[in-house]
Amino acid sequence: LRPGEVRARVDSASEPEGEYEFMVEATDVAGNEASTTLREDGTPMRLQFPLKSGVQLDARLRPGGAAVQSLDYGESSRVTGRLETAAGEPMSGEQIVVDEYFGEGALIDHRIRTVTTDEQGRWSSKLPAGPSRSVSASFAGDQRYLPDETVGGRLAVTTGARFAASRERVREGRKVSFKGKVGRLGARIPSRGKLIQLQYHDPTSRRWFTVRNAFYTDSRGRYRFGYKFGSHYETDVKLRFRLRVLPESDWPYRATNTRARRVVVVAR
């Protein structure tokens, strides 16, 4: 209430989109009442909601712009986009919030950073190396423009793992140790350890088979697996081994197979 007038505010963004008609009612201490739905010029007080102007916010993963981008362990990426008015005019100097959501198994749930649009309304943000995640962008809006948000895409990152054999040649009946480490950049090794498999390649069927059962790494992602060869070889045999890191619901990386290592079993 001000001298000679009454002012009120309405949040047009909280109502469904459409046309609204307004009515004002007034009373005084003497009991007089009056109401109207007309402007000063006699036209109906009708407004189209929302009162703020809409915007168009675009976000894409680079390079490629695909909805899902596959990355190797330790590889970074980038998300870019553009902010425009509903009429297609660039909006410069506006802040865009980039949200990376990692989910279960990551050390953090979200990583948020703010970037500013340039004169063409374009914006860009680096996505550092780390676990798989979804990437989104949002514009908070202001007194003139409505807020907006969009999905940039998803990064699908392959697990990193090191795999080595204690020797490349071994006599039959002797033992070889396979050891290495599963990468955990930005991830939490499960309390039981990370589930992995030692596999060997059968040249006859051309298939990979698991050596005994799957097993777990320690809390730091390290592992060691000892394998003793039999004493039934008639000639020297070349065998190939690899490590497979298995998918799990609380592991924020994709499954992977390491590069194969060759071991020659020397017959007596």
Tab-separated table of N, CA and C in Angstrom, residues 96-239:
chain	number	residue	atom	x	y	z
A	96	ILE	N	25.977	-20.263	-16.405
A	96	ILE	CA	25.461	-21.616	-16.633
A	96	ILE	C	26.076	-22.537	-15.588
A	97	VAL	N	25.249	-23.314	-14.927
A	97	VAL	CA	25.722	-24.270	-13.920
A	97	VAL	C	25.824	-25.645	-14.565
A	98	VAL	N	27.030	-26.221	-14.557
A	98	VAL	CA	27.275	-27.559	-15.098
A	98	VAL	C	27.335	-28.545	-13.936
A	99	ASP	N	26.501	-29.565	-13.998
A	99	ASP	CA	26.395	-30.552	-12.922
A	99	ASP	C	26.806	-31.923	-13.442
A	100	GLU	N	27.823	-32.517	-12.822
A	100	GLU	CA	28.237	-33.879	-13.122
A	100	GLU	C	27.735	-34.783	-11.992
A	101	TYR	N	26.869	-35.730	-12.315
A	101	TYR	CA	26.329	-36.654	-11.307
A	101	TYR	C	26.975	-38.023	-11.487
A	102	PHE	N	27.704	-38.471	-10.469
A	102	PHE	CA	28.476	-39.711	-10.564
A	102	PHE	C	27.703	-40.941	-10.097
A	103	GLY	N	26.923	-40.822	-9.054
A	103	GLY	CA	26.156	-41.964	-8.581
A	103	GLY	C	26.925	-42.867	-7.636
A	104	GLU	N	26.395	-44.066	-7.446
A	104	GLU	CA	26.907	-44.997	-6.440
A	104	GLU	C	28.324	-45.457	-6.768
A	105	GLY	N	29.159	-45.502	-5.737
A	105	GLY	CA	30.519	-45.982	-5.878
A	105	GLY	C	31.556	-44.895	-6.082
A	106	ALA	N	31.130	-43.689	-6.446
A	106	ALA	CA	32.063	-42.582	-6.632
A	106	ALA	C	32.336	-41.910	-5.289
A	107	LEU	N	33.467	-41.218	-5.198
A	107	LEU	CA	33.829	-40.538	-3.956
A	107	LEU	C	32.902	-39.364	-3.671
A	108	ILE	N	32.350	-38.746	-4.727
A	108	ILE	CA	31.391	-37.654	-4.562
A	108	ILE	C	30.171	-37.930	-5.428
A	109	ASP	N	29.016	-37.404	-5.005
A	109	ASP	CA	27.796	-37.580	-5.793
A	109	ASP	C	27.754	-36.609	-6.974
A	110	HIS	N	28.042	-35.341	-6.669
A	110	HIS	CA	27.947	-34.289	-7.684
A	110	HIS	C	29.232	-33.467	-7.708
A	111	ARG	N	29.542	-32.951	-8.870
A	111	ARG	CA	30.569	-31.919	-9.004
A	111	ARG	C	29.950	-30.803	-9.829
A	112	ILE	N	29.920	-29.604	-9.255
A	112	ILE	CA	29.234	-28.479	-9.882
A	112	ILE	C	30.226	-27.353	-10.137
A	113	ARG	N	30.165	-26.770	-11.324
A	113	ARG	CA	30.969	-25.594	-11.641
A	113	ARG	C	30.111	-24.623	-12.450
A	114	THR	N	30.482	-23.355	-12.377
A	114	THR	CA	29.737	-22.307	-13.063
A	114	THR	C	30.599	-21.689	-14.155
A	115	VAL	N	30.030	-21.558	-15.346
A	115	VAL	CA	30.718	-20.931	-16.474
A	115	VAL	C	29.855	-19.784	-16.981
A	116	THR	N	30.452	-18.877	-17.773
A	116	THR	CA	29.750	-17.695	-18.266
A	116	THR	C	29.688	-17.714	-19.785
A	117	THR	N	28.551	-17.352	-20.324
A	117	THR	CA	28.385	-17.335	-21.781
A	117	THR	C	29.172	-16.171	-22.395
A	118	ASP	N	29.649	-16.361	-23.632
A	118	ASP	CA	30.381	-15.302	-24.322
A	118	ASP	C	29.408	-14.428	-25.121
A	119	GLU	N	29.947	-13.588	-25.994
A	119	GLU	CA	29.107	-12.658	-26.757
A	119	GLU	C	28.133	-13.363	-27.687
A	120	GLN	N	28.461	-14.589	-28.064
A	120	GLN	CA	27.580	-15.377	-28.931
A	120	GLN	C	26.658	-16.302	-28.140
A	121	GLY	N	26.679	-16.159	-26.823
A	121	GLY	CA	25.854	-17.013	-25.978
A	121	GLY	C	26.438	-18.390	-25.750
A	122	ARG	N	27.655	-18.631	-26.259
A	122	ARG	CA	28.272	-19.954	-26.126
A	122	ARG	C	28.969	-20.099	-24.770
A	123	TRP	N	29.048	-21.326	-24.317
A	123	TRP	CA	29.741	-21.640	-23.076
A	123	TRP	C	30.411	-23.003	-23.214
A	124	SER	N	31.409	-23.254	-22.364
A	124	SER	CA	32.164	-24.505	-22.435
A	124	SER	C	32.736	-24.832	-21.068
A	125	SER	N	32.825	-26.112	-20.760
A	125	SER	CA	33.385	-26.537	-19.483
A	125	SER	C	34.121	-27.867	-19.652
A	126	LYS	N	35.320	-27.950	-19.087
A	126	LYS	CA	36.073	-29.194	-19.114
A	126	LYS	C	35.466	-30.192	-18.139
A	127	LEU	N	35.485	-31.466	-18.513
A	127	LEU	CA	35.032	-32.559	-17.651
A	127	LEU	C	36.259	-33.394	-17.304
A	128	PRO	N	36.825	-33.213	-16.109
A	128	PRO	CA	38.071	-33.908	-15.757
A	128	PRO	C	37.918	-35.419	-15.766
A	129	ALA	N	39.065	-36.098	-15.830
A	129	ALA	CA	39.075	-37.559	-15.789
A	129	ALA	C	38.430	-38.052	-14.500
A	130	GLY	N	37.794	-39.197	-14.583
A	130	GLY	CA	37.131	-39.759	-13.413
A	130	GLY	C	36.128	-40.815	-13.828
A	131	PRO	N	35.240	-41.202	-12.900
A	131	PRO	CA	34.277	-42.274	-13.183
A	131	PRO	C	33.220	-41.885	-14.205
A	132	SER	N	32.405	-42.851	-14.588
A	132	SER	CA	31.256	-42.592	-15.451
A	132	SER	C	30.306	-41.628	-14.741
A	133	ARG	N	29.580	-40.839	-15.539
A	133	ARG	CA	28.696	-39.850	-14.939
A	133	ARG	C	27.717	-39.309	-15.976
A	134	SER	N	26.640	-38.696	-15.497
A	134	SER	CA	25.732	-37.951	-16.360
A	134	SER	C	26.040	-36.467	-16.208
A	135	VAL	N	25.866	-35.726	-17.285
A	135	VAL	CA	26.222	-34.305	-17.306
A	135	VAL	C	24.997	-33.495	-17.716
A	136	SER	N	24.673	-32.480	-16.925
A	136	SER	CA	23.545	-31.603	-17.247
A	136	SER	C	23.963	-30.147	-17.069
A	137	ALA	N	23.182	-29.246	-17.623
A	137	ALA	CA	23.448	-27.816	-17.517
A	137	ALA	C	22.133	-27.099	-17.201
A	138	SER	N	22.232	-25.988	-16.450
A	138	SER	CA	21.029	-25.255	-16.089
A	138	SER	C	21.296	-23.751	-16.060
A	139	PHE	N	20.237	-23.006	-16.340
A	139	PHE	CA	20.244	-21.544	-16.257
A	139	PHE	C	19.201	-21.164	-15.218
A	140	ALA	N	19.603	-20.391	-14.197
A	140	ALA	CA	18.725	-20.124	-13.056
A	140	ALA	C	17.610	-19.149	-13.380
A	141	GLY	N	17.751	-18.386	-14.470
A	141	GLY	CA	16.750	-17.384	-14.796
A	141	GLY	C	16.972	-16.097	-13.999
A	142	ASP	N	16.206	-15.071	-14.306
A	142	ASP	CA	16.295	-13.800	-13.596
A	142	ASP	C	14.936	-13.103	-13.692
A	143	GLN	N	14.921	-11.798	-13.423
A	143	GLN	CA	13.649	-11.083	-13.440
A	143	GLN	C	13.031	-11.002	-14.827
A	144	ARG	N	13.849	-11.227	-15.841
A	144	ARG	CA	13.348	-11.104	-17.211
A	144	ARG	C	13.130	-12.447	-17.897
A	145	TYR	N	13.959	-13.433	-17.536
A	145	TYR	CA	13.926	-14.709	-18.261
A	145	TYR	C	13.623	-15.886	-17.327
A	146	LEU	N	12.927	-16.847	-17.884
A	146	LEU	CA	12.600	-18.062	-17.151
A	146	LEU	C	13.828	-18.970	-17.026
A	147	PRO	N	13.886	-19.795	-15.990
A	147	PRO	CA	14.979	-20.767	-15.886
A	147	PRO	C	14.825	-21.892	-16.906
A	148	ASP	N	15.933	-22.583	-17.157
A	148	ASP	CA	15.899	-23.717	-18.083
A	148	ASP	C	17.015	-24.675	-17.721
A	149	GLU	N	16.847	-25.914	-18.057
A	149	GLU	CA	17.883	-26.920	-17.835
A	149	GLU	C	17.819	-27.970	-18.939
A	150	THR	N	18.952	-28.631	-19.169
A	150	THR	CA	19.009	-29.629	-20.231
A	150	THR	C	20.051	-30.676	-19.902
A	151	VAL	N	19.915	-31.848	-20.491
A	151	VAL	CA	20.873	-32.938	-20.301
A	151	VAL	C	21.923	-32.876	-21.399
A	152	GLY	N	23.193	-32.858	-21.006
A	152	GLY	CA	24.270	-32.833	-21.988
A	152	GLY	C	24.614	-34.201	-22.520
A	153	GLY	N	24.485	-35.233	-21.677
A	153	GLY	CA	24.806	-36.596	-22.094
A	153	GLY	C	25.408	-37.381	-20.946
A	154	ARG	N	25.982	-38.523	-21.274
A	154	ARG	CA	26.572	-39.397	-20.261
A	154	ARG	C	27.956	-39.843	-20.715
A	155	LEU	N	28.898	-39.813	-19.769
A	155	LEU	CA	30.244	-40.326	-20.007
A	155	LEU	C	30.305	-41.765	-19.491
A	156	ALA	N	30.663	-42.697	-20.366
A	156	ALA	CA	30.824	-44.102	-20.010
A	156	ALA	C	32.319	-44.407	-20.024
A	157	VAL	N	32.914	-44.510	-18.836
A	157	VAL	CA	34.369	-44.620	-18.701
A	157	VAL	C	34.758	-46.061	-18.374
A	158	THR	N	35.746	-46.566	-19.107
A	158	THR	CA	36.230	-47.936	-18.909
A	158	THR	C	37.179	-48.008	-17.726
A	159	THR	N	37.074	-49.065	-16.963
A	159	THR	CA	37.968	-49.276	-15.825
A	159	THR	C	39.414	-49.396	-16.292
A	160	GLY	N	40.314	-48.808	-15.523
A	160	GLY	CA	41.741	-48.968	-15.788
A	160	GLY	C	42.307	-50.077	-14.914
A	161	ALA	N	43.167	-50.912	-15.474
A	161	ALA	CA	43.745	-52.014	-14.697
A	161	ALA	C	45.121	-52.370	-15.229
A	162	ARG	N	46.027	-52.681	-14.310
A	162	ARG	CA	47.355	-53.154	-14.660
A	162	ARG	C	47.414	-54.662	-14.418
A	163	PHE	N	48.136	-55.348	-15.328
A	163	PHE	CA	48.188	-56.814	-15.268
A	163	PHE	C	49.576	-57.276	-15.706
A	164	ALA	N	50.238	-58.052	-14.858
A	164	ALA	CA	51.587	-58.518	-15.154
A	164	ALA	C	51.765	-59.937	-14.636
A	165	ALA	N	52.677	-60.677	-15.292
A	165	ALA	CA	53.025	-62.037	-14.867
A	165	ALA	C	54.443	-62.020	-14.299
A	166	SER	N	54.692	-62.853	-13.283
A	166	SER	CA	55.997	-62.873	-12.629
A	166	SER	C	57.088	-63.424	-13.547
A	167	ARG	N	56.715	-64.180	-14.556
A	167	ARG	CA	57.685	-64.701	-15.528
A	167	ARG	C	56.976	-65.022	-16.835
A	168	GLU	N	57.747	-65.000	-17.917
A	168	GLU	CA	57.193	-65.292	-19.243
A	168	GLU	C	57.405	-66.746	-19.640
A	169	ARG	N	58.358	-67.420	-19.022
A	169	ARG	CA	58.595	-68.835	-19.259
A	169	ARG	C	58.646	-69.549	-17.921
A	170	VAL	N	58.001	-70.699	-17.849
A	170	VAL	CA	57.961	-71.446	-16.608
A	170	VAL	C	57.971	-72.943	-16.926
A	171	ARG	N	58.712	-73.713	-16.139
A	171	ARG	CA	58.701	-75.166	-16.326
A	171	ARG	C	57.396	-75.739	-15.822
A	172	GLU	N	56.982	-76.815	-16.475
A	172	GLU	CA	55.747	-77.459	-16.027
A	172	GLU	C	55.897	-77.879	-14.564
A	173	GLY	N	54.771	-77.813	-13.850
A	173	GLY	CA	54.790	-78.121	-12.427
A	173	GLY	C	55.185	-76.950	-11.552
A	174	ARG	N	55.606	-75.839	-12.177
A	174	ARG	CA	55.994	-74.662	-11.408
A	174	ARG	C	54.850	-73.641	-11.375
A	175	LYS	N	55.078	-72.586	-10.622
A	175	LYS	CA	54.031	-71.598	-10.354
A	175	LYS	C	54.367	-70.239	-10.965
A	176	VAL	N	53.342	-69.549	-11.429
A	176	VAL	CA	53.453	-68.173	-11.910
A	176	VAL	C	52.495	-67.305	-11.105
A	177	SER	N	52.947	-66.116	-10.748
A	177	SER	CA	52.087	-65.172	-10.032
A	177	SER	C	51.642	-64.066	-10.987
A	178	PHE	N	50.355	-63.803	-10.984
A	178	PHE	CA	49.798	-62.691	-11.743
A	178	PHE	C	49.408	-61.596	-10.747
A	179	LYS	N	49.821	-60.394	-11.025
A	179	LYS	CA	49.547	-59.309	-10.086
A	179	LYS	C	49.279	-58.014	-10.848
A	180	GLY	N	48.757	-57.041	-10.119
A	180	GLY	CA	48.468	-55.747	-10.720
A	180	GLY	C	47.588	-54.918	-9.817
A	181	LYS	N	46.894	-53.976	-10.431
A	181	LYS	CA	46.065	-53.046	-9.667
A	181	LYS	C	44.926	-52.532	-10.526
A	182	VAL	N	43.765	-52.390	-9.909
A	182	VAL	CA	42.592	-51.803	-10.565
A	182	VAL	C	42.567	-50.313	-10.249
A	183	GLY	N	42.475	-49.477	-11.282
A	183	GLY	CA	42.455	-48.032	-11.088
A	183	GLY	C	41.211	-47.585	-10.344
A	184	ARG	N	41.354	-46.611	-9.469
A	184	ARG	CA	40.230	-46.140	-8.648
A	184	ARG	C	40.148	-44.614	-8.597
A	185	LEU	N	40.514	-43.952	-9.671
A	185	LEU	CA	40.454	-42.498	-9.717
A	185	LEU	C	39.022	-42.020	-9.493
A	186	GLY	N	38.793	-41.298	-8.415
A	186	GLY	CA	37.475	-40.767	-8.112
A	186	GLY	C	36.460	-41.801	-7.680
A	187	ALA	N	36.908	-43.038	-7.441
A	187	ALA	CA	35.989	-44.122	-7.083
A	187	ALA	C	36.371	-44.717	-5.731
A	188	ARG	N	35.439	-45.406	-5.144
A	188	ARG	CA	35.634	-46.063	-3.860
A	188	ARG	C	35.645	-47.574	-4.073
A	189	ILE	N	36.792	-48.214	-3.744
A	189	ILE	CA	36.833	-49.675	-3.827
A	189	ILE	C	35.822	-50.236	-2.836
A	190	PRO	N	34.928	-51.134	-3.259
A	190	PRO	CA	33.942	-51.699	-2.324
A	190	PRO	C	34.619	-52.309	-1.102
A	191	SER	N	33.919	-52.355	0.000
A	191	SER	CA	34.492	-52.838	1.260
A	191	SER	C	35.001	-54.273	1.148
A	192	ARG	N	34.403	-55.065	0.291
A	192	ARG	CA	34.829	-56.450	0.109
A	192	ARG	C	35.976	-56.555	-0.887
A	193	GLY	N	36.278	-55.448	-1.588
A	193	GLY	CA	37.259	-55.461	-2.668
A	193	GLY	C	36.559	-55.403	-4.015
A	194	LYS	N	37.334	-55.234	-5.079
A	194	LYS	CA	36.757	-55.192	-6.437
A	194	LYS	C	36.782	-56.587	-7.041
A	195	LEU	N	35.667	-57.003	-7.600
A	195	LEU	CA	35.536	-58.343	-8.157
A	195	LEU	C	36.216	-58.430	-9.524
A	196	ILE	N	37.128	-59.412	-9.669
A	196	ILE	CA	37.879	-59.584	-10.916
A	196	ILE	C	38.011	-61.070	-11.238
A	197	GLN	N	38.450	-61.354	-12.468
A	197	GLN	CA	38.674	-62.734	-12.913
A	197	GLN	C	40.018	-62.835	-13.626
A	198	LEU	N	40.705	-63.946	-13.415
A	198	LEU	CA	41.853	-64.302	-14.244
A	198	LEU	C	41.341	-65.251	-15.319
A	199	GLN	N	41.636	-64.959	-16.584
A	199	GLN	CA	41.138	-65.769	-17.685
A	199	GLN	C	42.288	-66.254	-18.568
A	200	TYR	N	42.067	-67.392	-19.231
A	200	TYR	CA	43.040	-67.905	-20.199
A	200	TYR	C	42.331	-68.159	-21.523
A	201	HIS	N	43.106	-68.142	-22.592
A	201	HIS	CA	42.544	-68.306	-23.926
A	201	HIS	C	42.779	-69.726	-24.412
A	202	ASP	N	41.689	-70.366	-24.864
A	202	ASP	CA	41.771	-71.715	-25.416
A	202	ASP	C	41.907	-71.601	-26.934
A	203	PRO	N	43.066	-71.942	-27.504
A	203	PRO	CA	43.268	-71.774	-28.955
A	203	PRO	C	42.375	-72.672	-29.794
A	204	THR	N	41.906	-73.765	-29.222
A	204	THR	CA	41.051	-74.687	-29.981
A	204	THR	C	39.668	-74.081	-30.224
A	205	SER	N	39.033	-73.633	-29.152
A	205	SER	CA	37.696	-73.058	-29.265
A	205	SER	C	37.728	-71.557	-29.533
A	206	ARG	N	38.933	-70.971	-29.357
A	206	ARG	CA	39.106	-69.527	-29.514
A	206	ARG	C	38.225	-68.748	-28.549
A	207	ARG	N	38.077	-69.271	-27.346
A	207	ARG	CA	37.274	-68.628	-26.312
A	207	ARG	C	38.125	-68.407	-25.072
A	208	TRP	N	37.663	-67.458	-24.247
A	208	TRP	CA	38.324	-67.172	-22.974
A	208	TRP	C	37.568	-67.855	-21.853
A	209	PHE	N	38.315	-68.483	-20.943
A	209	PHE	CA	37.725	-69.189	-19.814
A	209	PHE	C	38.333	-68.670	-18.507
A	210	THR	N	37.517	-68.720	-17.443
A	210	THR	CA	37.967	-68.241	-16.134
A	210	THR	C	38.813	-69.300	-15.446
A	211	VAL	N	39.940	-68.860	-14.882
A	211	VAL	CA	40.788	-69.737	-14.081
A	211	VAL	C	40.195	-69.798	-12.679
A	212	ARG	N	39.774	-70.977	-12.286
A	212	ARG	CA	39.086	-71.171	-11.009
A	212	ARG	C	37.896	-70.208	-10.887
A	213	ASN	N	37.806	-69.477	-9.775
A	213	ASN	CA	36.662	-68.593	-9.539
A	213	ASN	C	37.096	-67.136	-9.544
A	214	ALA	N	36.109	-66.253	-9.687
A	214	ALA	CA	36.399	-64.827	-9.552
A	214	ALA	C	36.872	-64.551	-8.126
A	215	PHE	N	37.659	-63.490	-7.960
A	215	PHE	CA	38.180	-63.148	-6.638
A	215	PHE	C	38.204	-61.634	-6.487
A	216	TYR	N	38.603	-61.186	-5.300
A	216	TYR	CA	38.545	-59.765	-4.981
A	216	TYR	C	39.939	-59.163	-4.782
A	217	THR	N	40.052	-57.880	-5.113
A	217	THR	CA	41.266	-57.137	-4.811
A	217	THR	C	41.259	-56.764	-3.326
A	218	ASP	N	42.339	-56.125	-2.879
A	218	ASP	CA	42.319	-55.582	-1.523
A	218	ASP	C	41.664	-54.197	-1.546
A	219	SER	N	41.674	-53.503	-0.423
A	219	SER	CA	40.984	-52.218	-0.305
A	219	SER	C	41.606	-51.123	-1.158
A	220	ARG	N	42.832	-51.337	-1.656
A	220	ARG	CA	43.490	-50.355	-2.509
A	220	ARG	C	43.438	-50.746	-3.978
A	221	GLY	N	42.730	-51.828	-4.282
A	221	GLY	CA	42.590	-52.265	-5.667
A	221	GLY	C	43.695	-53.191	-6.134
A	222	ARG	N	44.598	-53.596	-5.252
A	222	ARG	CA	45.703	-54.464	-5.637
A	222	ARG	C	45.315	-55.933	-5.528
A	223	TYR	N	45.980	-56.766	-6.314
A	223	TYR	CA	45.678	-58.194	-6.284
A	223	TYR	C	46.936	-58.992	-6.636
A	224	ARG	N	46.918	-60.254	-6.242
A	224	ARG	CA	47.956	-61.222	-6.610
A	224	ARG	C	47.290	-62.589	-6.697
A	225	PHE	N	47.562	-63.302	-7.785
A	225	PHE	CA	46.926	-64.601	-8.014
A	225	PHE	C	48.006	-65.585	-8.451
A	226	GLY	N	48.200	-66.624	-7.649
A	226	GLY	CA	49.194	-67.643	-7.990
A	226	GLY	C	48.563	-68.822	-8.712
A	227	TYR	N	49.218	-69.259	-9.792
A	227	TYR	CA	48.689	-70.389	-10.566
A	227	TYR	C	49.813	-71.386	-10.830
A	228	LYS	N	49.552	-72.640	-10.440
A	228	LYS	CA	50.543	-73.701	-10.630
A	228	LYS	C	50.148	-74.557	-11.836
A	229	PHE	N	51.094	-74.718	-12.760
A	229	PHE	CA	50.831	-75.522	-13.954
A	229	PHE	C	51.031	-77.006	-13.642
A	230	GLY	N	50.320	-77.831	-14.399
A	230	GLY	CA	50.446	-79.272	-14.217
A	230	GLY	C	51.743	-79.818	-14.805
A	231	SER	N	51.912	-81.133	-14.711
A	231	SER	CA	53.146	-81.789	-15.193
A	231	SER	C	52.834	-82.800	-16.288
A	232	HIS	N	51.929	-82.441	-17.181
A	232	HIS	CA	51.463	-83.385	-18.199
A	232	HIS	C	51.792	-82.922	-19.627
A	233	TYR	N	52.613	-81.891	-19.761
A	233	TYR	CA	52.876	-81.322	-21.083
A	233	TYR	C	53.912	-82.172	-21.839
A	234	GLU	N	53.614	-82.487	-23.089
A	234	GLU	CA	54.544	-83.259	-23.918
A	234	GLU	C	55.462	-82.350	-24.713
A	235	THR	N	54.988	-81.145	-25.039
A	235	THR	CA	55.794	-80.148	-25.745
A	235	THR	C	55.568	-78.793	-25.086
A	236	ASP	N	56.418	-77.852	-25.426
A	236	ASP	CA	56.239	-76.493	-24.899
A	236	ASP	C	54.916	-75.919	-25.414
A	237	VAL	N	54.225	-75.189	-24.543
A	237	VAL	CA	52.913	-74.643	-24.877
A	237	VAL	C	52.896	-73.142	-24.571
A	238	LYS	N	52.352	-72.386	-25.518
A	238	LYS	CA	52.194	-70.947	-25.315
A	238	LYS	C	50.743	-70.674	-24.904
A	239	LEU	N	50.587	-70.060	-23.753
A	239	LEU	CA	49.261	-69.735	-23.231
A	239	LEU	C	49.126	-68.225	-23.059
